[in-house]
Amino acid sequence: MPKWNDRITLVALSSIVIALVVMALKYAAYLQTGSVALYSDALESIVNLVTACAAFWAIRLSHKPADSDHQFGHHKAEYFSAVLEGVLIVVAALLILREAWNSLETPHALENTGVGLSINLFATAINGAWAMYLFRFGRRRRSPAFIAEAWHLTSDVISSVGVFFGLVLVAMTGWVVLDPLLAVIVAVNILWSGWRVIRDSVGGLMDHAVASDVEAEIRSVISQEATGAIEVHDLRTRNAGRVIFIEFHLVVPGSMTVAVGHIICDRIEAALHKAVEGSEVLIHVEPEAEAQHHGVIVL
């Protein structure tokens, strides 16, 4: 196994440790109170732990260099982790709904509410801080696994805050039926989070094109750096984890030498690498007389 980025390794391992700590805290909060809403919060933390481990594996695999069997690299491995996370989120939501239904049928009073809520609030603060960090880190590295984990943690934080205020209301009013109803709300929020993660990850597995603003930047760079060529057409892009593949046809005068055409290609590639971090560029050079004019970028 080749050496891979130490910072990424540390962040992935930290996610596992944090998930363990938060899971233990939230389960302790549930044991203190007997609240099904806090139980649902603890159950989601188990999913956090499983997906953090899956993300660790996927991120490690995605940083392996290309080999004879995977000549374009292993960049898409992170999408599999993100899809798994989305599926597990949905499973957790269904388990929560089942527990909430049981509690609606046989509601019970809560115990030690103050202690349990304090523990849960502390765990929520840890999750919130880590989610914000993962968003920044994942977007900077263009990592689907880290971004999916950040979305899941954000969903967890929103659920936990709602549970906190809801259980405060239960403690003040004695309306114990609110506890399972809160769990249902948590489950619905988790289902939405799981659907969003699955949708975005499947889009990556299906070679989704880059966002419109990134494509506009790519077109602008090509237009500025292709001096000496006649036109560019058939621009295509696709996302593969942290790598963006860019392909297009460059039309040059028929009298231009290979050496001059190569210089133009090198100039465009260098500019694209600088403007679009992690980009891989493939340019097909065509003489003017044989060019197929589709989707032309005017130079």
mmCIF file with all atom_site columns, C-alpha atoms in Angstrom, residues 78-215:
data_model
loop_
_atom_site.group_PDB
_atom_site.id
_atom_site.type_symbol
_atom_site.label_atom_id
_atom_site.label_alt_id
_atom_site.label_comp_id
_atom_site.label_asym_id
_atom_site.label_entity_id
_atom_site.label_seq_id
_atom_site.pdbx_PDB_ins_code
_atom_site.Cartn_x
_atom_site.Cartn_y
_atom_site.Cartn_z
_atom_site.occupancy
_atom_site.B_iso_or_equiv
_atom_site.pdbx_formal_charge
_atom_site.auth_seq_id
_atom_site.auth_comp_id
_atom_site.auth_asym_id
_atom_site.auth_atom_id
_atom_site.pdbx_PDB_model_num
ATOM 1   C CA . GLU A 1 78  ? -15.410 7.509  -2.114  1.00 0.00 ? 78  GLU A CA 1
ATOM 2   C CA . TYR A 1 79  ? -18.774 7.520  -3.874  1.00 0.00 ? 79  TYR A CA 1
ATOM 3   C CA . PHE A 1 80  ? -19.376 3.932  -2.762  1.00 0.00 ? 80  PHE A CA 1
ATOM 4   C CA . SER A 1 81  ? -18.792 4.983  0.832   1.00 0.00 ? 81  SER A CA 1
ATOM 5   C CA . ALA A 1 82  ? -21.200 7.885  0.421   1.00 0.00 ? 82  ALA A CA 1
ATOM 6   C CA . VAL A 1 83  ? -23.899 5.619  -1.076  1.00 0.00 ? 83  VAL A CA 1
ATOM 7   C CA . LEU A 1 84  ? -23.437 3.178  1.826   1.00 0.00 ? 84  LEU A CA 1
ATOM 8   C CA . GLU A 1 85  ? -23.810 6.042  4.266   1.00 0.00 ? 85  GLU A CA 1
ATOM 9   C CA . GLY A 1 86  ? -27.037 7.141  2.608   1.00 0.00 ? 86  GLY A CA 1
ATOM 10  C CA . VAL A 1 87  ? -28.476 3.614  2.766   1.00 0.00 ? 87  VAL A CA 1
ATOM 11  C CA . LEU A 1 88  ? -27.536 3.216  6.442   1.00 0.00 ? 88  LEU A CA 1
ATOM 12  C CA . ILE A 1 89  ? -29.092 6.579  7.247   1.00 0.00 ? 89  ILE A CA 1
ATOM 13  C CA . VAL A 1 90  ? -32.382 5.369  5.748   1.00 0.00 ? 90  VAL A CA 1
ATOM 14  C CA . VAL A 1 91  ? -32.172 2.082  7.705   1.00 0.00 ? 91  VAL A CA 1
ATOM 15  C CA . ALA A 1 92  ? -31.586 4.022  10.941  1.00 0.00 ? 92  ALA A CA 1
ATOM 16  C CA . ALA A 1 93  ? -34.628 6.192  10.235  1.00 0.00 ? 93  ALA A CA 1
ATOM 17  C CA . LEU A 1 94  ? -36.832 3.117  9.753   1.00 0.00 ? 94  LEU A CA 1
ATOM 18  C CA . LEU A 1 95  ? -35.606 1.618  13.042  1.00 0.00 ? 95  LEU A CA 1
ATOM 19  C CA . ILE A 1 96  ? -36.370 4.887  14.815  1.00 0.00 ? 96  ILE A CA 1
ATOM 20  C CA . LEU A 1 97  ? -39.897 4.933  13.359  1.00 0.00 ? 97  LEU A CA 1
ATOM 21  C CA . ARG A 1 98  ? -40.487 1.425  14.682  1.00 0.00 ? 98  ARG A CA 1
ATOM 22  C CA . GLU A 1 99  ? -39.297 2.390  18.171  1.00 0.00 ? 99  GLU A CA 1
ATOM 23  C CA . ALA A 1 100 ? -41.413 5.553  18.088  1.00 0.00 ? 100 ALA A CA 1
ATOM 24  C CA . TRP A 1 101 ? -44.497 3.533  17.173  1.00 0.00 ? 101 TRP A CA 1
ATOM 25  C CA . ASN A 1 102 ? -43.920 1.167  20.102  1.00 0.00 ? 102 ASN A CA 1
ATOM 26  C CA . SER A 1 103 ? -43.536 4.120  22.443  1.00 0.00 ? 103 SER A CA 1
ATOM 27  C CA . LEU A 1 104 ? -46.730 5.753  21.150  1.00 0.00 ? 104 LEU A CA 1
ATOM 28  C CA . GLU A 1 105 ? -48.602 2.592  22.053  1.00 0.00 ? 105 GLU A CA 1
ATOM 29  C CA . THR A 1 106 ? -47.107 2.447  25.562  1.00 0.00 ? 106 THR A CA 1
ATOM 30  C CA . PRO A 1 107 ? -45.877 5.948  26.567  1.00 0.00 ? 107 PRO A CA 1
ATOM 31  C CA . HIS A 1 108 ? -43.879 6.252  29.793  1.00 0.00 ? 108 HIS A CA 1
ATOM 32  C CA . ALA A 1 109 ? -42.600 9.073  31.986  1.00 0.00 ? 109 ALA A CA 1
ATOM 33  C CA . LEU A 1 110 ? -39.015 10.280 31.614  1.00 0.00 ? 110 LEU A CA 1
ATOM 34  C CA . GLU A 1 111 ? -36.351 10.246 34.336  1.00 0.00 ? 111 GLU A CA 1
ATOM 35  C CA . ASN A 1 112 ? -33.323 12.441 35.097  1.00 0.00 ? 112 ASN A CA 1
ATOM 36  C CA . THR A 1 113 ? -34.229 14.739 32.210  1.00 0.00 ? 113 THR A CA 1
ATOM 37  C CA . GLY A 1 114 ? -31.806 17.499 33.172  1.00 0.00 ? 114 GLY A CA 1
ATOM 38  C CA . VAL A 1 115 ? -28.774 15.205 33.334  1.00 0.00 ? 115 VAL A CA 1
ATOM 39  C CA . GLY A 1 116 ? -29.671 13.383 30.129  1.00 0.00 ? 116 GLY A CA 1
ATOM 40  C CA . LEU A 1 117 ? -30.271 16.549 28.155  1.00 0.00 ? 117 LEU A CA 1
ATOM 41  C CA . SER A 1 118 ? -27.008 18.084 29.378  1.00 0.00 ? 118 SER A CA 1
ATOM 42  C CA . ILE A 1 119 ? -25.057 15.037 28.208  1.00 0.00 ? 119 ILE A CA 1
ATOM 43  C CA . ASN A 1 120 ? -26.851 15.026 24.860  1.00 0.00 ? 120 ASN A CA 1
ATOM 44  C CA . LEU A 1 121 ? -26.295 18.748 24.343  1.00 0.00 ? 121 LEU A CA 1
ATOM 45  C CA . PHE A 1 122 ? -22.558 18.325 24.915  1.00 0.00 ? 122 PHE A CA 1
ATOM 46  C CA . ALA A 1 123 ? -22.457 15.503 22.333  1.00 0.00 ? 123 ALA A CA 1
ATOM 47  C CA . THR A 1 124 ? -24.388 17.688 19.890  1.00 0.00 ? 124 THR A CA 1
ATOM 48  C CA . ALA A 1 125 ? -21.873 20.512 20.275  1.00 0.00 ? 125 ALA A CA 1
ATOM 49  C CA . ILE A 1 126 ? -19.044 18.093 19.404  1.00 0.00 ? 126 ILE A CA 1
ATOM 50  C CA . ASN A 1 127 ? -20.913 16.906 16.306  1.00 0.00 ? 127 ASN A CA 1
ATOM 51  C CA . GLY A 1 128 ? -21.676 20.458 15.195  1.00 0.00 ? 128 GLY A CA 1
ATOM 52  C CA . ALA A 1 129 ? -18.072 21.604 15.440  1.00 0.00 ? 129 ALA A CA 1
ATOM 53  C CA . TRP A 1 130 ? -16.805 18.525 13.588  1.00 0.00 ? 130 TRP A CA 1
ATOM 54  C CA . ALA A 1 131 ? -19.441 18.860 10.845  1.00 0.00 ? 131 ALA A CA 1
ATOM 55  C CA . MET A 1 132 ? -18.342 22.442 10.114  1.00 0.00 ? 132 MET A CA 1
ATOM 56  C CA . TYR A 1 133 ? -14.732 21.334 9.892   1.00 0.00 ? 133 TYR A CA 1
ATOM 57  C CA . LEU A 1 134 ? -15.576 18.407 7.578   1.00 0.00 ? 134 LEU A CA 1
ATOM 58  C CA . PHE A 1 135 ? -17.523 20.700 5.239   1.00 0.00 ? 135 PHE A CA 1
ATOM 59  C CA . ARG A 1 136 ? -14.512 22.991 4.841   1.00 0.00 ? 136 ARG A CA 1
ATOM 60  C CA . PHE A 1 137 ? -12.026 20.149 4.558   1.00 0.00 ? 137 PHE A CA 1
ATOM 61  C CA . GLY A 1 138 ? -14.173 18.023 2.230   1.00 0.00 ? 138 GLY A CA 1
ATOM 62  C CA . ARG A 1 139 ? -14.925 20.885 -0.168  1.00 0.00 ? 139 ARG A CA 1
ATOM 63  C CA . ARG A 1 140 ? -11.291 21.923 -0.265  1.00 0.00 ? 140 ARG A CA 1
ATOM 64  C CA . ARG A 1 141 ? -10.272 18.349 -1.086  1.00 0.00 ? 141 ARG A CA 1
ATOM 65  C CA . ARG A 1 142 ? -13.397 17.697 -3.207  1.00 0.00 ? 142 ARG A CA 1
ATOM 66  C CA . SER A 1 143 ? -14.036 14.546 -1.175  1.00 0.00 ? 143 SER A CA 1
ATOM 67  C CA . PRO A 1 144 ? -17.551 13.017 -1.557  1.00 0.00 ? 144 PRO A CA 1
ATOM 68  C CA . ALA A 1 145 ? -17.010 10.831 1.524   1.00 0.00 ? 145 ALA A CA 1
ATOM 69  C CA . PHE A 1 146 ? -16.123 13.733 3.833   1.00 0.00 ? 146 PHE A CA 1
ATOM 70  C CA . ILE A 1 147 ? -18.912 15.933 2.457   1.00 0.00 ? 147 ILE A CA 1
ATOM 71  C CA . ALA A 1 148 ? -21.473 13.129 2.860   1.00 0.00 ? 148 ALA A CA 1
ATOM 72  C CA . GLU A 1 149 ? -20.338 12.634 6.443   1.00 0.00 ? 149 GLU A CA 1
ATOM 73  C CA . ALA A 1 150 ? -20.608 16.377 7.091   1.00 0.00 ? 150 ALA A CA 1
ATOM 74  C CA . TRP A 1 151 ? -24.184 16.427 5.751   1.00 0.00 ? 151 TRP A CA 1
ATOM 75  C CA . HIS A 1 152 ? -25.100 13.475 7.934   1.00 0.00 ? 152 HIS A CA 1
ATOM 76  C CA . LEU A 1 153 ? -23.623 15.104 11.032  1.00 0.00 ? 153 LEU A CA 1
ATOM 77  C CA . THR A 1 154 ? -25.451 18.338 10.217  1.00 0.00 ? 154 THR A CA 1
ATOM 78  C CA . SER A 1 155 ? -28.706 16.403 10.008  1.00 0.00 ? 155 SER A CA 1
ATOM 79  C CA . ASP A 1 156 ? -27.842 14.793 13.321  1.00 0.00 ? 156 ASP A CA 1
ATOM 80  C CA . VAL A 1 157 ? -27.216 18.189 14.920  1.00 0.00 ? 157 VAL A CA 1
ATOM 81  C CA . ILE A 1 158 ? -30.521 19.605 13.666  1.00 0.00 ? 158 ILE A CA 1
ATOM 82  C CA . SER A 1 159 ? -32.352 16.556 15.000  1.00 0.00 ? 159 SER A CA 1
ATOM 83  C CA . SER A 1 160 ? -30.587 16.777 18.354  1.00 0.00 ? 160 SER A CA 1
ATOM 84  C CA . VAL A 1 161 ? -31.403 20.456 18.798  1.00 0.00 ? 161 VAL A CA 1
ATOM 85  C CA . GLY A 1 162 ? -35.059 19.732 18.029  1.00 0.00 ? 162 GLY A CA 1
ATOM 86  C CA . VAL A 1 163 ? -35.062 16.840 20.490  1.00 0.00 ? 163 VAL A CA 1
ATOM 87  C CA . PHE A 1 164 ? -33.499 19.024 23.172  1.00 0.00 ? 164 PHE A CA 1
ATOM 88  C CA . PHE A 1 165 ? -36.155 21.733 23.026  1.00 0.00 ? 165 PHE A CA 1
ATOM 89  C CA . GLY A 1 166 ? -38.908 19.156 22.644  1.00 0.00 ? 166 GLY A CA 1
ATOM 90  C CA . LEU A 1 167 ? -37.842 17.245 25.751  1.00 0.00 ? 167 LEU A CA 1
ATOM 91  C CA . VAL A 1 168 ? -37.562 20.494 27.680  1.00 0.00 ? 168 VAL A CA 1
ATOM 92  C CA . LEU A 1 169 ? -41.223 21.009 26.781  1.00 0.00 ? 169 LEU A CA 1
ATOM 93  C CA . VAL A 1 170 ? -42.016 17.442 27.900  1.00 0.00 ? 170 VAL A CA 1
ATOM 94  C CA . ALA A 1 171 ? -40.343 18.091 31.242  1.00 0.00 ? 171 ALA A CA 1
ATOM 95  C CA . MET A 1 172 ? -42.273 21.347 31.698  1.00 0.00 ? 172 MET A CA 1
ATOM 96  C CA . THR A 1 173 ? -45.706 20.038 30.660  1.00 0.00 ? 173 THR A CA 1
ATOM 97  C CA . GLY A 1 174 ? -45.614 16.302 31.401  1.00 0.00 ? 174 GLY A CA 1
ATOM 98  C CA . TRP A 1 175 ? -46.882 15.502 27.876  1.00 0.00 ? 175 TRP A CA 1
ATOM 99  C CA . VAL A 1 176 ? -44.949 12.254 27.470  1.00 0.00 ? 176 VAL A CA 1
ATOM 100 C CA . VAL A 1 177 ? -46.570 11.578 24.087  1.00 0.00 ? 177 VAL A CA 1
ATOM 101 C CA . LEU A 1 178 ? -44.320 14.330 22.681  1.00 0.00 ? 178 LEU A CA 1
ATOM 102 C CA . ASP A 1 179 ? -41.293 12.069 23.170  1.00 0.00 ? 179 ASP A CA 1
ATOM 103 C CA . PRO A 1 180 ? -42.162 9.500  20.467  1.00 0.00 ? 180 PRO A CA 1
ATOM 104 C CA . LEU A 1 181 ? -43.521 12.258 18.230  1.00 0.00 ? 181 LEU A CA 1
ATOM 105 C CA . LEU A 1 182 ? -40.122 13.938 18.413  1.00 0.00 ? 182 LEU A CA 1
ATOM 106 C CA . ALA A 1 183 ? -38.542 10.634 17.407  1.00 0.00 ? 183 ALA A CA 1
ATOM 107 C CA . VAL A 1 184 ? -40.780 10.543 14.320  1.00 0.00 ? 184 VAL A CA 1
ATOM 108 C CA . ILE A 1 185 ? -39.639 14.059 13.364  1.00 0.00 ? 185 ILE A CA 1
ATOM 109 C CA . VAL A 1 186 ? -36.017 12.969 13.806  1.00 0.00 ? 186 VAL A CA 1
ATOM 110 C CA . ALA A 1 187 ? -36.621 9.943  11.568  1.00 0.00 ? 187 ALA A CA 1
ATOM 111 C CA . VAL A 1 188 ? -38.172 12.040 8.792   1.00 0.00 ? 188 VAL A CA 1
ATOM 112 C CA . ASN A 1 189 ? -35.237 14.451 8.904   1.00 0.00 ? 189 ASN A CA 1
ATOM 113 C CA . ILE A 1 190 ? -32.806 11.525 8.725   1.00 0.00 ? 190 ILE A CA 1
ATOM 114 C CA . LEU A 1 191 ? -34.682 10.070 5.738   1.00 0.00 ? 191 LEU A CA 1
ATOM 115 C CA . TRP A 1 192 ? -34.299 13.355 3.863   1.00 0.00 ? 192 TRP A CA 1
ATOM 116 C CA . SER A 1 193 ? -30.588 13.467 4.684   1.00 0.00 ? 193 SER A CA 1
ATOM 117 C CA . GLY A 1 194 ? -30.130 9.886  3.466   1.00 0.00 ? 194 GLY A CA 1
ATOM 118 C CA . TRP A 1 195 ? -31.922 10.577 0.186   1.00 0.00 ? 195 TRP A CA 1
ATOM 119 C CA . ARG A 1 196 ? -29.751 13.640 -0.472  1.00 0.00 ? 196 ARG A CA 1
ATOM 120 C CA . VAL A 1 197 ? -26.520 11.722 0.165   1.00 0.00 ? 197 VAL A CA 1
ATOM 121 C CA . ILE A 1 198 ? -27.588 8.823  -2.090  1.00 0.00 ? 198 ILE A CA 1
ATOM 122 C CA . ARG A 1 199 ? -28.720 11.198 -4.864  1.00 0.00 ? 199 ARG A CA 1
ATOM 123 C CA . ASP A 1 200 ? -25.448 13.136 -4.921  1.00 0.00 ? 200 ASP A CA 1
ATOM 124 C CA . SER A 1 201 ? -23.301 10.019 -4.745  1.00 0.00 ? 201 SER A CA 1
ATOM 125 C CA . VAL A 1 202 ? -25.128 8.189  -7.534  1.00 0.00 ? 202 VAL A CA 1
ATOM 126 C CA . GLY A 1 203 ? -24.686 11.318 -9.660  1.00 0.00 ? 203 GLY A CA 1
ATOM 127 C CA . GLY A 1 204 ? -20.933 10.986 -9.185  1.00 0.00 ? 204 GLY A CA 1
ATOM 128 C CA . LEU A 1 205 ? -20.963 7.295  -10.084 1.00 0.00 ? 205 LEU A CA 1
ATOM 129 C CA . MET A 1 206 ? -22.851 8.200  -13.266 1.00 0.00 ? 206 MET A CA 1
ATOM 130 C CA . ASP A 1 207 ? -20.080 10.588 -14.412 1.00 0.00 ? 207 ASP A CA 1
ATOM 131 C CA . HIS A 1 208 ? -22.009 13.759 -13.678 1.00 0.00 ? 208 HIS A CA 1
ATOM 132 C CA . ALA A 1 209 ? -20.690 16.855 -15.470 1.00 0.00 ? 209 ALA A CA 1
ATOM 133 C CA . VAL A 1 210 ? -19.139 19.696 -13.483 1.00 0.00 ? 210 VAL A CA 1
ATOM 134 C CA . ALA A 1 211 ? -21.291 22.530 -12.137 1.00 0.00 ? 211 ALA A CA 1
ATOM 135 C CA . SER A 1 212 ? -22.177 25.337 -14.526 1.00 0.00 ? 212 SER A CA 1
ATOM 136 C CA . ASP A 1 213 ? -19.875 27.861 -12.834 1.00 0.00 ? 213 ASP A CA 1
ATOM 137 C CA . VAL A 1 214 ? -16.906 25.463 -13.077 1.00 0.00 ? 214 VAL A CA 1
ATOM 138 C CA . GLU A 1 215 ? -17.662 24.808 -16.752 1.00 0.00 ? 215 GLU A CA 1
#
